[in-house]
PDB file of C-alpha atoms in Angstrom:
ATOM      1  CA  MET A 147     -44.131-128.266 125.832  1.00 88.00           C
ATOM      2  CA  LYS A 148     -41.081-130.582 124.997  1.00 92.00           C
ATOM      3  CA  ASP A 149     -37.681-130.391 126.542  1.00 91.00           C
ATOM      4  CA  SER A 150     -36.411-130.606 122.830  1.00 95.00           C
ATOM      5  CA  GLN A 151     -37.647-127.180 122.453  1.00 97.00           C
ATOM      6  CA  ILE A 152     -35.169-125.736 125.100  1.00 97.00           C
ATOM      7  CA  ALA A 153     -31.854-124.198 123.916  1.00 98.00           C
ATOM      8  CA  VAL A 154     -29.106-122.546 126.175  1.00 98.00           C
ATOM      9  CA  GLY A 155     -27.418-119.417 125.293  1.00 98.00           C
ATOM     10  CA  ASN A 156     -23.549-118.690 126.104  1.00 98.00           C
ATOM     11  CA  TYR A 157     -24.633-115.579 127.980  1.00 97.00           C
ATOM     12  CA  THR A 158     -23.858-117.285 131.203  1.00 98.00           C
ATOM     13  CA  TYR A 159     -20.221-117.960 130.316  1.00 98.00           C
ATOM     14  CA  PRO A 160     -18.349-114.732 129.378  1.00 97.00           C
ATOM     15  CA  MET A 161     -15.493-115.564 131.917  1.00 97.00           C
ATOM     16  CA  TYR A 162     -14.804-118.974 130.230  1.00 98.00           C
ATOM     17  CA  SER A 163     -13.716-120.001 126.843  1.00 97.00           C
ATOM     18  CA  PHE A 164     -16.160-121.161 124.041  1.00 97.00           C
ATOM     19  CA  GLU A 165     -14.642-124.624 124.223  1.00 97.00           C
ATOM     20  CA  TYR A 166     -15.469-124.687 127.825  1.00 98.00           C
ATOM     21  CA  PHE A 167     -19.026-123.506 127.079  1.00 98.00           C
ATOM     22  CA  LEU A 168     -19.485-126.385 124.489  1.00 98.00           C
ATOM     23  CA  ASN A 169     -17.821-128.820 126.906  1.00 98.00           C
ATOM     24  CA  SER A 170     -20.187-127.727 129.550  1.00 98.00           C
ATOM     25  CA  MET A 171     -23.167-128.119 127.184  1.00 98.00           C
ATOM     26  CA  GLU A 172     -22.055-131.839 126.363  1.00 97.00           C
ATOM     27  CA  ARG A 173     -21.942-132.442 130.134  1.00 97.00           C
ATOM     28  CA  LEU A 174     -25.482-131.120 130.736  1.00 97.00           C
ATOM     29  CA  GLY A 175     -26.795-133.084 127.516  1.00 96.00           C
ATOM     30  CA  VAL A 176     -27.593-129.930 125.716  1.00 97.00           C
ATOM     31  CA  HIS A 177     -27.577-130.177 121.971  1.00 97.00           C
ATOM     32  CA  ARG A 178     -29.151-126.824 120.934  1.00 98.00           C
ATOM     33  CA  ILE A 179     -27.737-123.384 121.581  1.00 98.00           C
ATOM     34  CA  GLU A 180     -28.260-119.701 121.055  1.00 98.00           C
ATOM     35  CA  LEU A 181     -24.989-118.100 120.210  1.00 98.00           C
ATOM     36  CA  TRP A 182     -24.531-114.599 121.704  1.00 97.00           C
ATOM     37  CA  ALA A 183     -22.277-112.794 119.159  1.00 96.00           C
ATOM     38  CA  ALA A 184     -20.235-110.875 121.596  1.00 94.00           C
ATOM     39  CA  GLY A 185     -16.797-110.988 123.280  1.00 91.00           C
ATOM     40  CA  PRO A 186     -14.932-113.056 124.206  1.00 94.00           C
ATOM     41  CA  HIS A 187     -16.665-115.880 122.207  1.00 96.00           C
ATOM     42  CA  PHE A 188     -17.846-114.302 119.020  1.00 96.00           C
ATOM     43  CA  TYR A 189     -17.576-110.641 118.635  1.00 94.00           C
ATOM     44  CA  LEU A 190     -18.453-110.179 114.921  1.00 93.00           C
ATOM     45  CA  ASP A 191     -15.895-107.459 113.933  1.00 91.00           C
ATOM     46  CA  ASP A 192     -13.121-109.917 115.129  1.00 92.00           C
ATOM     47  CA  PHE A 193     -14.339-112.917 112.786  1.00 92.00           C
ATOM     48  CA  THR A 194     -13.685-113.346 109.218  1.00 93.00           C
ATOM     49  CA  PRO A 195     -15.629-115.993 107.208  1.00 93.00           C
ATOM     50  CA  GLU A 196     -12.828-118.349 107.746  1.00 95.00           C
ATOM     51  CA  ARG A 197     -12.818-117.854 111.409  1.00 95.00           C
ATOM     52  CA  THR A 198     -16.642-118.268 111.433  1.00 96.00           C
ATOM     53  CA  ARG A 199     -16.405-121.511 109.593  1.00 97.00           C
ATOM     54  CA  THR A 200     -13.804-122.749 112.174  1.00 97.00           C
ATOM     55  CA  LEU A 201     -16.396-121.878 114.901  1.00 97.00           C
ATOM     56  CA  ALA A 202     -19.217-123.481 112.951  1.00 98.00           C
ATOM     57  CA  GLY A 203     -16.979-126.745 112.815  1.00 97.00           C
ATOM     58  CA  GLN A 204     -16.424-126.799 116.486  1.00 97.00           C
ATOM     59  CA  ILE A 205     -20.260-126.602 117.049  1.00 98.00           C
ATOM     60  CA  ARG A 206     -21.193-129.238 114.374  1.00 97.00           C
ATOM     61  CA  SER A 207     -18.328-131.719 115.592  1.00 97.00           C
ATOM     62  CA  ARG A 208     -20.108-132.011 118.833  1.00 97.00           C
ATOM     63  CA  GLY A 209     -23.661-132.757 117.146  1.00 97.00           C
ATOM     64  CA  MET A 210     -24.934-129.453 118.205  1.00 98.00           C
ATOM     65  CA  GLU A 211     -27.027-126.894 116.376  1.00 98.00           C
ATOM     66  CA  VAL A 212     -27.370-123.059 116.581  1.00 98.00           C
ATOM     67  CA  VAL A 213     -31.022-122.276 116.887  1.00 98.00           C
ATOM     68  CA  CYS A 214     -30.561-118.384 116.785  1.00 98.00           C
ATOM     69  CA  LEU A 215     -27.658-115.888 116.337  1.00 98.00           C
ATOM     70  CA  THR A 216     -27.941-112.970 118.765  1.00 98.00           C
ATOM     71  CA  PRO A 217     -25.562-110.132 117.985  1.00 96.00           C
ATOM     72  CA  GLU A 218     -24.753-107.849 120.932  1.00 92.00           C
ATOM     73  CA  GLN A 219     -26.904-104.723 120.237  1.00 91.00           C
ATOM     74  CA  CYS A 220     -28.165-103.315 123.533  1.00 83.00           C
ATOM     75  CA  ALA A 221     -25.417-100.986 124.155  1.00 76.00           C
ATOM     76  CA  TYR A 222     -23.427 -98.296 122.113  1.00 74.00           C
ATOM     77  CA  PRO A 223     -22.354 -98.221 119.398  1.00 89.00           C
ATOM     78  CA  ILE A 224     -25.130-100.288 117.689  1.00 93.00           C
ATOM     79  CA  SER A 225     -28.603 -98.929 116.910  1.00 94.00           C
ATOM     80  CA  ILE A 226     -30.710 -99.226 113.726  1.00 96.00           C
ATOM     81  CA  SER A 227     -33.033 -96.333 114.766  1.00 95.00           C
ATOM     82  CA  VAL A 228     -30.426 -93.649 115.980  1.00 94.00           C
ATOM     83  CA  GLU A 229     -30.751 -90.385 114.075  1.00 94.00           C
ATOM     84  CA  ASP A 230     -26.913 -90.192 113.263  1.00 95.00           C
ATOM     85  CA  PRO A 231     -26.803 -91.550 109.733  1.00 95.00           C
ATOM     86  CA  VAL A 232     -23.136 -92.812 109.979  1.00 96.00           C
ATOM     87  CA  MET A 233     -23.851 -94.900 113.106  1.00 95.00           C
ATOM     88  CA  ARG A 234     -27.178 -96.139 111.598  1.00 96.00           C
ATOM     89  CA  ARG A 235     -25.477 -97.176 108.327  1.00 97.00           C
ATOM     90  CA  ARG A 236     -22.634 -99.006 110.424  1.00 96.00           C
ATOM     91  CA  SER A 237     -25.430-100.765 112.554  1.00 96.00           C
ATOM     92  CA  ILE A 238     -27.197-101.951 109.576  1.00 97.00           C
ATOM     93  CA  GLY A 239     -23.968-103.347 108.064  1.00 97.00           C
ATOM     94  CA  TYR A 240     -23.357-105.071 111.400  1.00 96.00           C
ATOM     95  CA  PHE A 241     -26.572-106.831 111.213  1.00 97.00           C
ATOM     96  CA  LYS A 242     -25.887-107.750 107.760  1.00 98.00           C
ATOM     97  CA  LYS A 243     -22.719-109.450 108.817  1.00 97.00           C
ATOM     98  CA  ALA A 244     -24.705-111.160 111.429  1.00 98.00           C
ATOM     99  CA  ILE A 245     -27.103-112.598 108.863  1.00 98.00           C
ATOM    100  CA  ASP A 246     -24.010-113.621 106.734  1.00 97.00           C
ATOM    101  CA  ALA A 247     -22.300-115.430 109.904  1.00 97.00           C
ATOM    102  CA  ALA A 248     -25.885-117.171 110.550  1.00 98.00           C
ATOM    103  CA  VAL A 249     -25.752-118.683 107.031  1.00 98.00           C
ATOM    104  CA  VAL A 250     -22.324-120.139 107.810  1.00 97.00           C
ATOM    105  CA  LEU A 251     -23.371-121.429 111.191  1.00 98.00           C
ATOM    106  CA  GLU A 252     -26.550-122.721 109.697  1.00 98.00           C
ATOM    107  CA  SER A 253     -28.673-120.718 112.190  1.00 98.00           C
ATOM    108  CA  PRO A 254     -32.270-120.366 110.970  1.00 98.00           C
ATOM    109  CA  LYS A 255     -32.833-117.101 112.937  1.00 98.00           C
ATOM    110  CA  VAL A 256     -30.921-113.738 113.846  1.00 98.00           C
ATOM    111  CA  LEU A 257     -32.403-111.709 116.867  1.00 98.00           C
ATOM    112  CA  VAL A 258     -32.763-107.976 116.243  1.00 98.00           C
ATOM    113  CA  THR A 259     -34.069-105.333 118.520  1.00 97.00           C
ATOM    114  CA  PRO A 260     -35.463-101.671 117.604  1.00 95.00           C
ATOM    115  CA  GLY A 261     -32.389 -99.885 118.706  1.00 92.00           C
ATOM    116  CA  ARG A 262     -32.438 -96.480 120.346  1.00 88.00           C
ATOM    117  CA  SER A 263     -33.562 -93.018 119.213  1.00 84.00           C
ATOM    118  CA  MET A 264     -32.757 -90.131 121.531  1.00 85.00           C
ATOM    119  CA  VAL A 265     -35.294 -89.392 123.953  1.00 86.00           C
ATOM    120  CA  ASP A 266     -35.100 -85.620 123.173  1.00 88.00           C
ATOM    121  CA  TYR A 267     -35.632 -86.362 119.537  1.00 88.00           C
ATOM    122  CA  ASP A 268     -38.919 -86.907 117.620  1.00 89.00           C
ATOM    123  CA  ARG A 269     -40.238 -90.394 118.575  1.00 90.00           C
ATOM    124  CA  GLY A 270     -42.007 -90.671 115.245  1.00 94.00           C
ATOM    125  CA  THR A 271     -38.731 -90.081 113.336  1.00 94.00           C
ATOM    126  CA  GLY A 272     -37.108 -93.030 115.484  1.00 94.00           C
ATOM    127  CA  ILE A 273     -40.051 -95.456 114.584  1.00 96.00           C
ATOM    128  CA  ARG A 274     -39.675 -94.507 110.811  1.00 96.00           C
ATOM    129  CA  LEU A 275     -35.958 -94.987 110.785  1.00 97.00           C
ATOM    130  CA  CYS A 276     -36.339 -98.248 112.552  1.00 97.00           C
ATOM    131  CA  ILE A 277     -38.910 -99.364 110.092  1.00 98.00           C
ATOM    132  CA  GLU A 278     -36.769 -98.420 107.164  1.00 98.00           C
ATOM    133  CA  ALA A 279     -33.789-100.320 108.573  1.00 98.00           C
ATOM    134  CA  LEU A 280     -35.777-103.214 109.481  1.00 98.00           C
ATOM    135  CA  GLY A 281     -37.233-103.415 105.898  1.00 98.00           C
ATOM    136  CA  GLU A 282     -33.717-103.467 104.494  1.00 98.00           C
ATOM    137  CA  LEU A 283     -32.483-106.191 106.799  1.00 98.00           C
ATOM    138  CA  THR A 284     -35.458-108.214 106.286  1.00 98.00           C
ATOM    139  CA  ARG A 285     -34.972-108.267 102.496  1.00 98.00           C
ATOM    140  CA  TYR A 286     -31.264-109.103 103.028  1.00 98.00           C
ATOM    141  CA  ALA A 287     -32.182-111.954 105.232  1.00 98.00           C
ATOM    142  CA  GLU A 288     -34.905-113.246 102.899  1.00 98.00           C
ATOM    143  CA  GLU A 289     -32.324-113.393 100.231  1.00 98.00           C
ATOM    144  CA  ARG A 290     -30.151-115.679 102.483  1.00 98.00           C
ATOM    145  CA  GLY A 291     -32.970-117.875 103.926  1.00 98.00           C
ATOM    146  CA  VAL A 292     -32.545-116.375 107.493  1.00 98.00           C
ATOM    147  CA  VAL A 293     -35.555-115.391 109.610  1.00 98.00           C
ATOM    148  CA  LEU A 294     -35.309-112.151 111.774  1.00 98.00           C
ATOM    149  CA  VAL A 295     -36.794-112.400 115.142  1.00 98.00           C
ATOM    150  CA  LEU A 296     -37.763-109.131 116.638  1.00 98.00           C
ATOM    151  CA  GLU A 297     -37.576-108.364 120.418  1.00 97.00           C
ATOM    152  CA  ALA A 298     -39.085-105.533 122.394  1.00 95.00           C
ATOM    153  CA  LEU A 299     -36.773-103.682 124.844  1.00 91.00           C
ATOM    154  CA  ALA A 300     -37.194-102.092 128.116  1.00 87.00           C
ATOM    155  CA  ARG A 301     -37.974 -98.533 128.589  1.00 85.00           C
ATOM    156  CA  THR A 302     -34.405 -98.040 130.018  1.00 84.00           C
ATOM    157  CA  THR A 303     -33.174 -99.027 126.809  1.00 84.00           C
ATOM    158  CA  THR A 304     -35.446 -97.639 123.951  1.00 86.00           C
ATOM    159  CA  PHE A 305     -38.649 -95.760 123.629  1.00 85.00           C
ATOM    160  CA  ILE A 306     -39.297 -97.538 120.169  1.00 93.00           C
ATOM    161  CA  ALA A 307     -41.228-100.723 121.240  1.00 95.00           C
ATOM    162  CA  HIS A 308     -41.967-102.427 124.628  1.00 94.00           C
ATOM    163  CA  THR A 309     -45.218-104.014 124.005  1.00 96.00           C
ATOM    164  CA  PRO A 310     -46.758-106.416 121.495  1.00 97.00           C
ATOM    165  CA  ALA A 311     -48.884-103.474 120.054  1.00 97.00           C
ATOM    166  CA  GLU A 312     -45.712-101.406 119.475  1.00 97.00           C
ATOM    167  CA  LEU A 313     -43.987-104.292 118.156  1.00 98.00           C
ATOM    168  CA  GLN A 314     -46.927-104.760 115.709  1.00 98.00           C
ATOM    169  CA  VAL A 315     -46.363-101.127 114.437  1.00 98.00           C
ATOM    170  CA  LEU A 316     -43.009-102.073 113.440  1.00 98.00           C
ATOM    171  CA  LEU A 317     -43.995-105.368 111.756  1.00 98.00           C
ATOM    172  CA  ASP A 318     -46.985-103.589 109.851  1.00 98.00           C
ATOM    173  CA  GLY A 319     -44.396-100.825 108.813  1.00 98.00           C
ATOM    174  CA  VAL A 320     -42.321-103.405 107.053  1.00 98.00           C
ATOM    175  CA  GLY A 321     -45.189-105.292 105.706  1.00 97.00           C
ATOM    176  CA  ASP A 322     -46.469-108.873 105.691  1.00 94.00           C
ATOM    177  CA  THR A 323     -43.490-111.254 105.428  1.00 98.00           C
ATOM    178  CA  PRO A 324     -42.490-114.309 107.010  1.00 98.00           C
ATOM    179  CA  TRP A 325     -38.963-113.347 107.253  1.00 98.00           C
ATOM    180  CA  LEU A 326     -39.596-110.792 110.261  1.00 98.00           C
ATOM    181  CA  ARG A 327     -41.546-112.349 113.262  1.00 98.00           C
ATOM    182  CA  PRO A 328     -42.078-111.291 116.818  1.00 98.00           C
ATOM    183  CA  MET A 329     -40.661-112.936 119.792  1.00 98.00           C
ATOM    184  CA  LEU A 330     -41.173-113.014 123.689  1.00 98.00           C
ATOM    185  CA  ASP A 331     -38.694-112.026 126.408  1.00 98.00           C
ATOM    186  CA  THR A 332     -40.414-113.157 129.739  1.00 98.00           C
ATOM    187  CA  ASP A 333     -38.514-110.640 131.798  1.00 96.00           C
ATOM    188  CA  GLY A 334     -39.128-107.925 129.433  1.00 95.00           C
ATOM    189  CA  ALA A 335     -42.741-108.814 129.254  1.00 97.00           C
ATOM    190  CA  ALA A 336     -42.964-108.651 133.050  1.00 97.00           C
ATOM    191  CA  ARG A 337     -41.676-104.958 133.075  1.00 95.00           C
ATOM    192  CA  GLU A 338     -44.714-104.181 131.224  1.00 96.00           C
ATOM    193  CA  ASN A 339     -46.980-106.238 133.376  1.00 96.00           C
ATOM    194  CA  LEU A 340     -47.486-108.720 130.487  1.00 97.00           C
ATOM    195  CA  THR A 341     -47.458-112.360 130.223  1.00 96.00           C
ATOM    196  CA  SER A 342     -47.034-115.129 127.642  1.00 98.00           C
ATOM    197  CA  ARG A 343     -50.724-115.121 126.937  1.00 98.00           C
ATOM    198  CA  ASP A 344     -50.576-111.282 125.929  1.00 98.00           C
ATOM    199  CA  PHE A 345     -47.958-112.186 123.288  1.00 98.00           C
ATOM    200  CA  LEU A 346     -49.862-115.292 122.171  1.00 98.00           C
ATOM    201  CA  ASP A 347     -53.070-113.314 121.731  1.00 98.00           C
ATOM    202  CA  ALA A 348     -51.373-110.616 119.711  1.00 98.00           C
ATOM    203  CA  PHE A 349     -49.395-112.857 117.468  1.00 98.00           C
ATOM    204  CA  GLY A 350     -50.588-116.445 117.483  1.00 97.00           C
ATOM    205  CA  GLU A 351     -48.511-118.720 115.466  1.00 96.00           C
ATOM    206  CA  ARG A 352     -46.327-115.749 114.341  1.00 97.00           C
ATOM    207  CA  LEU A 353     -44.544-115.903 117.666  1.00 98.00           C
ATOM    208  CA  SER A 354     -41.258-117.516 116.753  1.00 97.00           C
ATOM    209  CA  HIS A 355     -38.930-117.275 119.688  1.00 98.00           C
ATOM    210  CA  VAL A 356     -38.799-117.124 123.459  1.00 98.00           C
ATOM    211  CA  HIS A 357     -36.323-116.082 126.011  1.00 98.00           C
ATOM    212  CA  PHE A 358     -37.341-117.601 129.222  1.00 98.00           C
ATOM    213  CA  ILE A 359     -35.771-116.129 132.348  1.00 98.00           C
ATOM    214  CA  ASP A 360     -36.792-114.967 135.708  1.00 98.00           C
ATOM    215  CA  GLY A 361     -36.387-111.477 137.100  1.00 97.00           C
ATOM    216  CA  PHE A 362     -37.703-108.927 139.717  1.00 96.00           C
ATOM    217  CA  PRO A 363     -38.522-107.944 137.066  1.00 94.00           C
ATOM    218  CA  GLY A 364     -34.978-107.048 135.617  1.00 91.00           C
ATOM    219  CA  GLY A 365     -32.133-109.466 136.268  1.00 87.00           C
ATOM    220  CA  HIS A 366     -32.291-112.267 133.789  1.00 96.00           C
ATOM    221  CA  VAL A 367     -31.874-114.922 136.561  1.00 98.00           C
ATOM    222  CA  VAL A 368     -32.506-118.853 136.934  1.00 98.00           C
ATOM    223  CA  PRO A 369     -36.143-119.555 137.069  1.00 97.00           C
ATOM    224  CA  GLY A 370     -37.042-119.608 140.833  1.00 97.00           C
ATOM    225  CA  ASP A 371     -34.257-117.241 141.761  1.00 98.00           C
ATOM    226  CA  GLY A 372     -36.439-114.119 140.874  1.00 97.00           C
ATOM    227  CA  ALA A 373     -39.897-112.764 141.631  1.00 97.00           C
ATOM    228  CA  LEU A 374     -41.773-113.607 138.557  1.00 97.00           C
ATOM    229  CA  ASP A 375     -44.593-116.102 138.220  1.00 97.00           C
ATOM    230  CA  MET A 376     -42.547-118.488 135.902  1.00 98.00           C
ATOM    231  CA  GLU A 377     -44.878-121.173 136.143  1.00 98.00           C
ATOM    232  CA  ARG A 378     -47.679-118.981 134.696  1.00 98.00           C
ATOM    233  CA  TYR A 379     -45.312-118.005 131.716  1.00 98.00           C
ATOM    234  CA  LEU A 380     -44.553-121.801 131.049  1.00 98.00           C
ATOM    235  CA  ARG A 381     -48.292-122.765 131.573  1.00 97.00           C
ATOM    236  CA  GLU A 382     -49.568-120.136 129.152  1.00 98.00           C
ATOM    237  CA  LEU A 383     -47.084-121.147 126.418  1.00 97.00           C
ATOM    238  CA  ASP A 384     -48.037-124.730 126.789  1.00 96.00           C
ATOM    239  CA  GLU A 385     -51.788-124.000 126.757  1.00 96.00           C
ATOM    240  CA  GLY A 386     -51.325-121.649 123.741  1.00 96.00           C
ATOM    241  CA  GLY A 387     -49.740-124.544 121.714  1.00 96.00           C
ATOM    242  CA  TYR A 388     -46.258-122.835 121.335  1.00 97.00           C
ATOM    243  CA  THR A 389     -43.922-125.156 119.567  1.00 96.00           C
ATOM    244  CA  GLY A 390     -40.715-122.898 118.856  1.00 97.00           C
ATOM    245  CA  ASP A 391     -37.452-122.412 120.635  1.00 98.00           C
ATOM    246  CA  VAL A 392     -37.368-121.706 124.521  1.00 98.00           C
ATOM    247  CA  VAL A 393     -33.941-120.226 125.204  1.00 98.00           C
ATOM    248  CA  LEU A 394     -32.438-119.656 128.528  1.00 98.00           C
ATOM    249  CA  GLU A 395     -30.894-116.164 128.624  1.00 98.00           C
ATOM    250  CA  VAL A 396     -29.419-116.255 131.929  1.00 98.00           C
ATOM    251  CA  LEU A 397     -26.809-113.256 132.160  1.00 95.00           C
ATOM    252  CA  ASP A 398     -26.772-112.022 135.630  1.00 96.00           C
ATOM    253  CA  ARG A 399     -23.260-111.628 136.872  1.00 96.00           C
ATOM    254  CA  ARG A 400     -23.989-113.669 140.018  1.00 97.00           C
ATOM    255  CA  TYR A 401     -23.671-116.897 137.750  1.00 98.00           C
ATOM    256  CA  TYR A 402     -20.611-116.081 135.927  1.00 97.00           C
ATOM    257  CA  ARG A 403     -18.104-118.025 138.123  1.00 98.00           C
ATOM    258  CA  GLU A 404     -20.248-121.190 138.115  1.00 98.00           C
ATOM    259  CA  PRO A 405     -22.347-120.956 135.025  1.00 98.00           C
ATOM    260  CA  GLU A 406     -22.805-124.658 134.651  1.00 98.00           C
ATOM    261  CA  GLU A 407     -24.394-124.965 137.931  1.00 98.00           C
ATOM    262  CA  ALA A 408     -26.770-122.148 137.088  1.00 98.00           C
ATOM    263  CA  ILE A 409     -27.822-123.938 133.613  1.00 98.00           C
ATOM    264  CA  ARG A 410     -28.221-127.281 135.452  1.00 98.00           C
ATOM    265  CA  ARG A 411     -30.743-125.794 137.906  1.00 98.00           C
ATOM    266  CA  CYS A 412     -32.496-124.187 134.950  1.00 98.00           C
ATOM    267  CA  LEU A 413     -32.921-127.567 133.186  1.00 97.00           C
ATOM    268  CA  GLN A 414     -33.950-129.136 136.610  1.00 96.00           C
ATOM    269  CA  TRP A 415     -36.565-126.434 136.829  1.00 97.00           C
ATOM    270  CA  PHE A 416     -38.155-127.533 133.504  1.00 97.00           C
ATOM    271  CA  ALA A 417     -38.021-131.207 134.458  1.00 96.00           C
ATOM    272  CA  ASP A 418     -39.706-130.436 137.865  1.00 95.00           C
ATOM    273  CA  HIS A 419     -42.433-128.759 135.953  1.00 94.00           C
ATOM    274  CA  GLY A 420     -43.147-131.574 133.620  1.00 90.00           C
ATOM    275  CA  VAL A 421     -41.219-130.529 130.625  1.00 91.00           C
ATOM    276  CA  ARG A 422     -40.005-133.612 129.033  1.00 73.00           C
ATOM    277  CA  ASN A 423     -40.153-135.009 125.556  1.00 55.00           C
ATOM    278  CA  ARG A 424     -43.781-136.060 125.005  1.00 39.00           C
TER     279      ARG A 424
END
């Protein structure tokens, strides 16, 4: 793996301005970012196309690029598989706005998750609604040249998809297309006793995005601060020939007051484990 594959998300900086985040990335020598579309930096409903272009200009003026746009979607009121048709339509519209924003930001990818169906409702209905929504969003993204990367979620968040096999059900439901691809979250995988190898074996070259964070599992902490075998996750990605983006999604509140130090330690962890431009 090369250090040019590493990108940093603004997840660690919610107590600081977006300008501070960009300044911090400059100090750390980071030029590739994943943009978490949430307050206070970039809550989609607060941004007009003009404001989005201004934000894009801030990023480009520093020689940085957005590798993925990740709209906040793991809490109410966003879910593409919920049974309530009003909430579901609004959620689909929200993701379409994210795709449009990605075009302005020149982000090649938008991250999407299965959403939540109610536990006391029929699971099959939730899966069907999720597939229908993903199909609509994939067609919309294709028309705009944006790839959707699909992430499984923890059982405490959804019962739609937690494993590669369950992600494959959604991918098969949408149909064979390069515009909807699977991704790996290392902490999410660990909650299912899975590793990088399980995702690489299931998806091969289709695996298009990685969130690389430690956990207990759970926590999304700096590599080395948790209990996961991060060396194994890294080694398996390397041995599997993974060449896509590896994003630091560090969002534990313990780091919010000193986020730059947390990201500095993440980058040092990669350097200590031989990840360099090679």
